[in-house]
Amino acid sequence: MNTTTTTPVASNTISENDFLPLEGTDYVEFYVGNAKQAAHYYMSAFGFQALAYLGPETGHRDRASYAVRQNKLTFVLTTPIQKDNAIADHIYMHGDGVKSLSLRVPDAKKAWEETTKRGASSYMEPTVMKDNDGEVVISGIHTYGDTVHLFIERKNYKGVFLPGYKAWSNPYYQPTDTGLLYVDHCVGNVNWNQMNPWVKFYEEVMGFRNILTFDDNDISTEYSALMSKVMSSGNGFVKFPINEPAEGKKKSQVEEYLEFYNGEGVQHVALATNDIVKTVLELRARGVEFLQVPTSYYDDLLDRVGHIDEDLAPLKELGILVDRDNEGYLLQLFSKPVEDRPTLFFEIIQRKGAKSFGKGNFKALFEAIEREQEARGNL
Ligand code: FE2
């Protein structure tokens, strides 16, 4: 039985009863083993530009952080430079991964008050950070695993990134961008039977709505299965699908993730582009590796999705997937994991009207993932 359900997304306006108005993703922070090299990877492979730096030279003795930016996308790569600190512990447990999905808010104190009074566990009380360029208010709450949401209020700040950082650039190296624009959605993998509790968390604590549900009949192959619910902020600017494993003949990709990440965490971050063919050509030329579906996927593609504006040949050549919903279509492609553990990966997505997540591609995609799992000895 197919139980996929859809609820229309609210219009992109902040309603008066939205107790947690979100203006979008402010930045994604990764805890990594070597931030200097990770920053270089996101610049050289993904086309980000150097933006800001924080470390011993700016008075921080325990860490180094590099902020890189491309259009509305900001990534922060943070590494510990001393033992016995929380960043080092995070990396020991999880390997490289996402620590913070940081959200832009008009009022960080109110965001913290509204969410903690509804049951969120505090990660950081509202804190005012100042320098010569003004002030930023930051607060934060815990979400699944060791992941957190920081609330960033920056309306009174005109510096390059955050107080405490200094502007950073490399005079020898300014990579050209690859057309990546903003965060489309971020997906979390949670433990068995934990999808619904986290759905409830996003509903009750953050005022999100469940806009799509996929059960294990939607997302299963011969061997493995998962379930997923898509949570959306009231204004639709922030979307967090939540996955949990489902019973199958063999180990699902979510179970493999949970085993190697040592718990719940961010599975993938989807990055939007307006020209996926151009973006993927650039990313491939710079060494980003993508999952490949069999070329037979394209044999009856147009029968499945109807007319699309793009030529089929480059889509087939690059392995780009297409899916259609009631409102339009989307093009998408998934990278291989970007670290040695089979954990975090990226999705590249171009939406042409569609507001969904590529359900029609799940089977072909998960079979491609299983071939990779098999090669790792984890299926
Ligand atoms: Fe996705």
PDB file of N, CA and C in Angstrom, residues 211-268:
ATOM      1  N   ILE A 211       5.025  17.859   5.865  1.00  0.00           N
ATOM      2  CA  ILE A 211       4.432  18.127   4.545  1.00  0.00           C
ATOM      3  C   ILE A 211       4.463  16.914   3.623  1.00  0.00           C
ATOM      4  N   LEU A 212       5.289  15.910   3.937  1.00  0.00           N
ATOM      5  CA  LEU A 212       5.362  14.713   3.093  1.00  0.00           C
ATOM      6  C   LEU A 212       5.738  13.530   3.956  1.00  0.00           C
ATOM      7  N   THR A 213       5.182  12.373   3.643  1.00  0.00           N
ATOM      8  CA  THR A 213       5.514  11.144   4.365  1.00  0.00           C
ATOM      9  C   THR A 213       5.808  10.042   3.366  1.00  0.00           C
ATOM     10  N   PHE A 214       6.932   9.355   3.551  1.00  0.00           N
ATOM     11  CA  PHE A 214       7.257   8.184   2.724  1.00  0.00           C
ATOM     12  C   PHE A 214       7.371   6.985   3.647  1.00  0.00           C
ATOM     13  N   ASP A 215       6.608   5.927   3.362  1.00  0.00           N
ATOM     14  CA  ASP A 215       6.763   4.728   4.187  1.00  0.00           C
ATOM     15  C   ASP A 215       7.720   3.762   3.494  1.00  0.00           C
ATOM     16  N   ASP A 216       7.915   2.589   4.132  1.00  0.00           N
ATOM     17  CA  ASP A 216       8.915   1.669   3.594  1.00  0.00           C
ATOM     18  C   ASP A 216       8.495   1.055   2.266  1.00  0.00           C
ATOM     19  N   ASN A 217       7.216   1.202   1.888  1.00  0.00           N
ATOM     20  CA  ASN A 217       6.839   0.728   0.549  1.00  0.00           C
ATOM     21  C   ASN A 217       7.271   1.714  -0.525  1.00  0.00           C
ATOM     22  N   ASP A 218       7.336   2.997  -0.149  1.00  0.00           N
ATOM     23  CA  ASP A 218       7.815   3.991  -1.110  1.00  0.00           C
ATOM     24  C   ASP A 218       9.321   3.869  -1.298  1.00  0.00           C
ATOM     25  N   ILE A 219      10.020   3.598  -0.183  1.00  0.00           N
ATOM     26  CA  ILE A 219      11.481   3.651  -0.194  1.00  0.00           C
ATOM     27  C   ILE A 219      12.030   2.283   0.142  1.00  0.00           C
ATOM     28  N   SER A 220      11.924   1.349  -0.811  1.00  0.00           N
ATOM     29  CA  SER A 220      12.529   0.054  -0.556  1.00  0.00           C
ATOM     30  C   SER A 220      13.024  -0.544  -1.851  1.00  0.00           C
ATOM     31  N   THR A 221      14.051  -1.363  -1.718  1.00  0.00           N
ATOM     32  CA  THR A 221      14.578  -2.131  -2.832  1.00  0.00           C
ATOM     33  C   THR A 221      14.363  -3.582  -2.452  1.00  0.00           C
ATOM     34  N   GLU A 222      14.966  -4.477  -3.223  1.00  0.00           N
ATOM     35  CA  GLU A 222      14.851  -5.888  -2.865  1.00  0.00           C
ATOM     36  C   GLU A 222      15.446  -6.139  -1.476  1.00  0.00           C
ATOM     37  N   TYR A 223      16.434  -5.328  -1.085  1.00  0.00           N
ATOM     38  CA  TYR A 223      17.209  -5.650   0.115  1.00  0.00           C
ATOM     39  C   TYR A 223      16.936  -4.770   1.326  1.00  0.00           C
ATOM     40  N   SER A 224      16.678  -3.494   1.118  1.00  0.00           N
ATOM     41  CA  SER A 224      16.652  -2.633   2.300  1.00  0.00           C
ATOM     42  C   SER A 224      15.608  -1.547   2.160  1.00  0.00           C
ATOM     43  N   ALA A 225      15.272  -0.920   3.294  1.00  0.00           N
ATOM     44  CA  ALA A 225      14.155   0.022   3.297  1.00  0.00           C
ATOM     45  C   ALA A 225      14.407   1.122   4.318  1.00  0.00           C
ATOM     46  N   LEU A 226      13.719   2.232   4.135  1.00  0.00           N
ATOM     47  CA  LEU A 226      13.731   3.290   5.135  1.00  0.00           C
ATOM     48  C   LEU A 226      12.408   4.027   5.068  1.00  0.00           C
ATOM     49  N   MET A 227      12.154   4.796   6.129  1.00  0.00           N
ATOM     50  CA  MET A 227      10.952   5.625   6.176  1.00  0.00           C
ATOM     51  C   MET A 227      11.388   7.073   6.349  1.00  0.00           C
ATOM     52  N   SER A 228      10.580   8.003   5.856  1.00  0.00           N
ATOM     53  CA  SER A 228      10.996   9.400   5.916  1.00  0.00           C
ATOM     54  C   SER A 228       9.789  10.310   6.037  1.00  0.00           C
ATOM     55  N   LYS A 229       9.933  11.362   6.853  1.00  0.00           N
ATOM     56  CA  LYS A 229       8.919  12.416   6.916  1.00  0.00           C
ATOM     57  C   LYS A 229       9.604  13.754   6.726  1.00  0.00           C
ATOM     58  N   VAL A 230       9.007  14.607   5.884  1.00  0.00           N
ATOM     59  CA  VAL A 230       9.597  15.911   5.594  1.00  0.00           C
ATOM     60  C   VAL A 230       8.937  16.961   6.467  1.00  0.00           C
ATOM     61  N   MET A 231       9.751  17.663   7.263  1.00  0.00           N
ATOM     62  CA  MET A 231       9.252  18.720   8.130  1.00  0.00           C
ATOM     63  C   MET A 231       9.608  20.067   7.515  1.00  0.00           C
ATOM     64  N   SER A 232       8.635  20.987   7.547  1.00  0.00           N
ATOM     65  CA  SER A 232       8.866  22.315   6.952  1.00  0.00           C
ATOM     66  C   SER A 232       8.538  23.400   7.963  1.00  0.00           C
ATOM     67  N   SER A 233       9.354  24.447   7.984  1.00  0.00           N
ATOM     68  CA  SER A 233       9.043  25.598   8.824  1.00  0.00           C
ATOM     69  C   SER A 233       7.760  26.239   8.305  1.00  0.00           C
ATOM     70  N   GLY A 234       7.128  27.054   9.157  1.00  0.00           N
ATOM     71  CA  GLY A 234       5.842  27.654   8.806  1.00  0.00           C
ATOM     72  C   GLY A 234       5.877  28.373   7.469  1.00  0.00           C
ATOM     73  N   ASN A 235       6.962  29.084   7.181  1.00  0.00           N
ATOM     74  CA  ASN A 235       7.035  29.852   5.930  1.00  0.00           C
ATOM     75  C   ASN A 235       7.642  29.044   4.783  1.00  0.00           C
ATOM     76  N   GLY A 236       8.026  27.794   5.028  1.00  0.00           N
ATOM     77  CA  GLY A 236       8.568  26.944   3.963  1.00  0.00           C
ATOM     78  C   GLY A 236      10.029  27.202   3.630  1.00  0.00           C
ATOM     79  N   PHE A 237      10.691  28.118   4.338  1.00  0.00           N
ATOM     80  CA  PHE A 237      12.089  28.440   4.011  1.00  0.00           C
ATOM     81  C   PHE A 237      13.063  27.360   4.462  1.00  0.00           C
ATOM     82  N   VAL A 238      12.689  26.594   5.483  1.00  0.00           N
ATOM     83  CA  VAL A 238      13.604  25.594   6.036  1.00  0.00           C
ATOM     84  C   VAL A 238      12.904  24.239   6.035  1.00  0.00           C
ATOM     85  N   LYS A 239      13.555  23.230   5.424  1.00  0.00           N
ATOM     86  CA  LYS A 239      12.954  21.898   5.349  1.00  0.00           C
ATOM     87  C   LYS A 239      13.935  20.847   5.857  1.00  0.00           C
ATOM     88  N   PHE A 240      13.449  20.023   6.780  1.00  0.00           N
ATOM     89  CA  PHE A 240      14.262  18.977   7.388  1.00  0.00           C
ATOM     90  C   PHE A 240      13.569  17.618   7.257  1.00  0.00           C
ATOM     91  N   PRO A 241      13.859  16.849   6.207  1.00  0.00           N
ATOM     92  CA  PRO A 241      13.378  15.466   6.193  1.00  0.00           C
ATOM     93  C   PRO A 241      14.083  14.651   7.287  1.00  0.00           C
ATOM     94  N   ILE A 242      13.336  13.718   7.903  1.00  0.00           N
ATOM     95  CA  ILE A 242      13.876  12.845   8.950  1.00  0.00           C
ATOM     96  C   ILE A 242      13.703  11.402   8.497  1.00  0.00           C
ATOM     97  N   ASN A 243      14.811  10.648   8.446  1.00  0.00           N
ATOM     98  CA  ASN A 243      14.779   9.241   8.024  1.00  0.00           C
ATOM     99  C   ASN A 243      14.981   8.315   9.210  1.00  0.00           C
ATOM    100  N   GLU A 244      14.294   7.161   9.202  1.00  0.00           N
ATOM    101  CA  GLU A 244      14.699   6.077  10.095  1.00  0.00           C
ATOM    102  C   GLU A 244      14.764   4.796   9.280  1.00  0.00           C
ATOM    103  N   PRO A 245      15.566   3.814   9.751  1.00  0.00           N
ATOM    104  CA  PRO A 245      15.651   2.562   8.991  1.00  0.00           C
ATOM    105  C   PRO A 245      14.343   1.780   9.074  1.00  0.00           C
ATOM    106  N   ALA A 246      14.103   0.905   8.104  1.00  0.00           N
ATOM    107  CA  ALA A 246      12.957  -0.004   8.169  1.00  0.00           C
ATOM    108  C   ALA A 246      13.476  -1.412   7.893  1.00  0.00           C
ATOM    109  N   GLU A 247      12.701  -2.409   8.306  1.00  0.00           N
ATOM    110  CA  GLU A 247      13.132  -3.796   8.140  1.00  0.00           C
ATOM    111  C   GLU A 247      13.277  -4.171   6.669  1.00  0.00           C
ATOM    112  N   GLY A 248      14.385  -4.781   6.325  1.00  0.00           N
ATOM    113  CA  GLY A 248      14.588  -5.311   4.981  1.00  0.00           C
ATOM    114  C   GLY A 248      15.392  -6.584   5.102  1.00  0.00           C
ATOM    115  N   LYS A 249      15.692  -7.190   3.953  1.00  0.00           N
ATOM    116  CA  LYS A 249      16.466  -8.435   3.993  1.00  0.00           C
ATOM    117  C   LYS A 249      17.893  -8.175   4.448  1.00  0.00           C
ATOM    118  N   LYS A 250      18.387  -6.974   4.137  1.00  0.00           N
ATOM    119  CA  LYS A 250      19.775  -6.656   4.463  1.00  0.00           C
ATOM    120  C   LYS A 250      19.843  -5.299   5.134  1.00  0.00           C
ATOM    121  N   LYS A 251      21.053  -4.873   5.464  1.00  0.00           N
ATOM    122  CA  LYS A 251      21.240  -3.625   6.207  1.00  0.00           C
ATOM    123  C   LYS A 251      20.951  -2.411   5.321  1.00  0.00           C
ATOM    124  N   SER A 252      20.116  -1.497   5.812  1.00  0.00           N
ATOM    125  CA  SER A 252      19.776  -0.335   5.002  1.00  0.00           C
ATOM    126  C   SER A 252      20.871   0.724   5.105  1.00  0.00           C
ATOM    127  N   GLN A 253      20.829   1.675   4.177  1.00  0.00           N
ATOM    128  CA  GLN A 253      21.818   2.758   4.187  1.00  0.00           C
ATOM    129  C   GLN A 253      21.737   3.575   5.469  1.00  0.00           C
ATOM    130  N   VAL A 254      20.542   3.689   6.058  1.00  0.00           N
ATOM    131  CA  VAL A 254      20.426   4.456   7.302  1.00  0.00           C
ATOM    132  C   VAL A 254      21.125   3.717   8.440  1.00  0.00           C
ATOM    133  N   GLU A 255      20.965   2.380   8.477  1.00  0.00           N
ATOM    134  CA  GLU A 255      21.675   1.596   9.498  1.00  0.00           C
ATOM    135  C   GLU A 255      23.189   1.713   9.331  1.00  0.00           C
ATOM    136  N   GLU A 256      23.638   1.670   8.080  1.00  0.00           N
ATOM    137  CA  GLU A 256      25.081   1.804   7.849  1.00  0.00           C
ATOM    138  C   GLU A 256      25.562   3.156   8.367  1.00  0.00           C
ATOM    139  N   TYR A 257      24.789   4.198   8.090  1.00  0.00           N
ATOM    140  CA  TYR A 257      25.145   5.536   8.582  1.00  0.00           C
ATOM    141  C   TYR A 257      25.218   5.542  10.110  1.00  0.00           C
ATOM    142  N   LEU A 258      24.167   5.021  10.761  1.00  0.00           N
ATOM    143  CA  LEU A 258      24.102   5.064  12.233  1.00  0.00           C
ATOM    144  C   LEU A 258      25.276   4.316  12.857  1.00  0.00           C
ATOM    145  N   GLU A 259      25.682   3.226  12.197  1.00  0.00           N
ATOM    146  CA  GLU A 259      26.801   2.439  12.716  1.00  0.00           C
ATOM    147  C   GLU A 259      28.111   3.221  12.616  1.00  0.00           C
ATOM    148  N   PHE A 260      28.346   3.862  11.460  1.00  0.00           N
ATOM    149  CA  PHE A 260      29.630   4.517  11.257  1.00  0.00           C
ATOM    150  C   PHE A 260      29.679   5.930  11.848  1.00  0.00           C
ATOM    151  N   TYR A 261      28.521   6.573  11.995  1.00  0.00           N
ATOM    152  CA  TYR A 261      28.488   7.894  12.636  1.00  0.00           C
ATOM    153  C   TYR A 261      28.387   7.734  14.159  1.00  0.00           C
ATOM    154  N   ASN A 262      28.163   6.509  14.604  1.00  0.00           N
ATOM    155  CA  ASN A 262      27.952   6.238  16.028  1.00  0.00           C
ATOM    156  C   ASN A 262      26.761   7.002  16.567  1.00  0.00           C
ATOM    157  N   GLY A 263      25.687   7.000  15.799  1.00  0.00           N
ATOM    158  CA  GLY A 263      24.476   7.655  16.288  1.00  0.00           C
ATOM    159  C   GLY A 263      23.818   8.506  15.221  1.00  0.00           C
ATOM    160  N   GLU A 264      22.829   9.262  15.678  1.00  0.00           N
ATOM    161  CA  GLU A 264      22.009  10.062  14.769  1.00  0.00           C
ATOM    162  C   GLU A 264      22.775  11.306  14.294  1.00  0.00           C
ATOM    163  N   GLY A 265      22.461  11.749  13.095  1.00  0.00           N
ATOM    164  CA  GLY A 265      23.136  12.948  12.593  1.00  0.00           C
ATOM    165  C   GLY A 265      22.651  13.328  11.206  1.00  0.00           C
ATOM    166  N   VAL A 266      23.299  14.337  10.633  1.00  0.00           N
ATOM    167  CA  VAL A 266      22.899  14.835   9.313  1.00  0.00           C
ATOM    168  C   VAL A 266      23.409  13.884   8.238  1.00  0.00           C
ATOM    169  N   GLN A 267      22.475  13.384   7.419  1.00  0.00           N
ATOM    170  CA  GLN A 267      22.819  12.456   6.343  1.00  0.00           C
ATOM    171  C   GLN A 267      23.248  13.194   5.078  1.00  0.00           C
ATOM    172  N   HIS A 268      22.440  14.172   4.645  1.00  0.00           N
ATOM    173  CA  HIS A 268      22.865  14.952   3.484  1.00  0.00           C
ATOM    174  C   HIS A 268      22.328  16.368   3.532  1.00  0.00           C
TER     175      HIS A 268
END
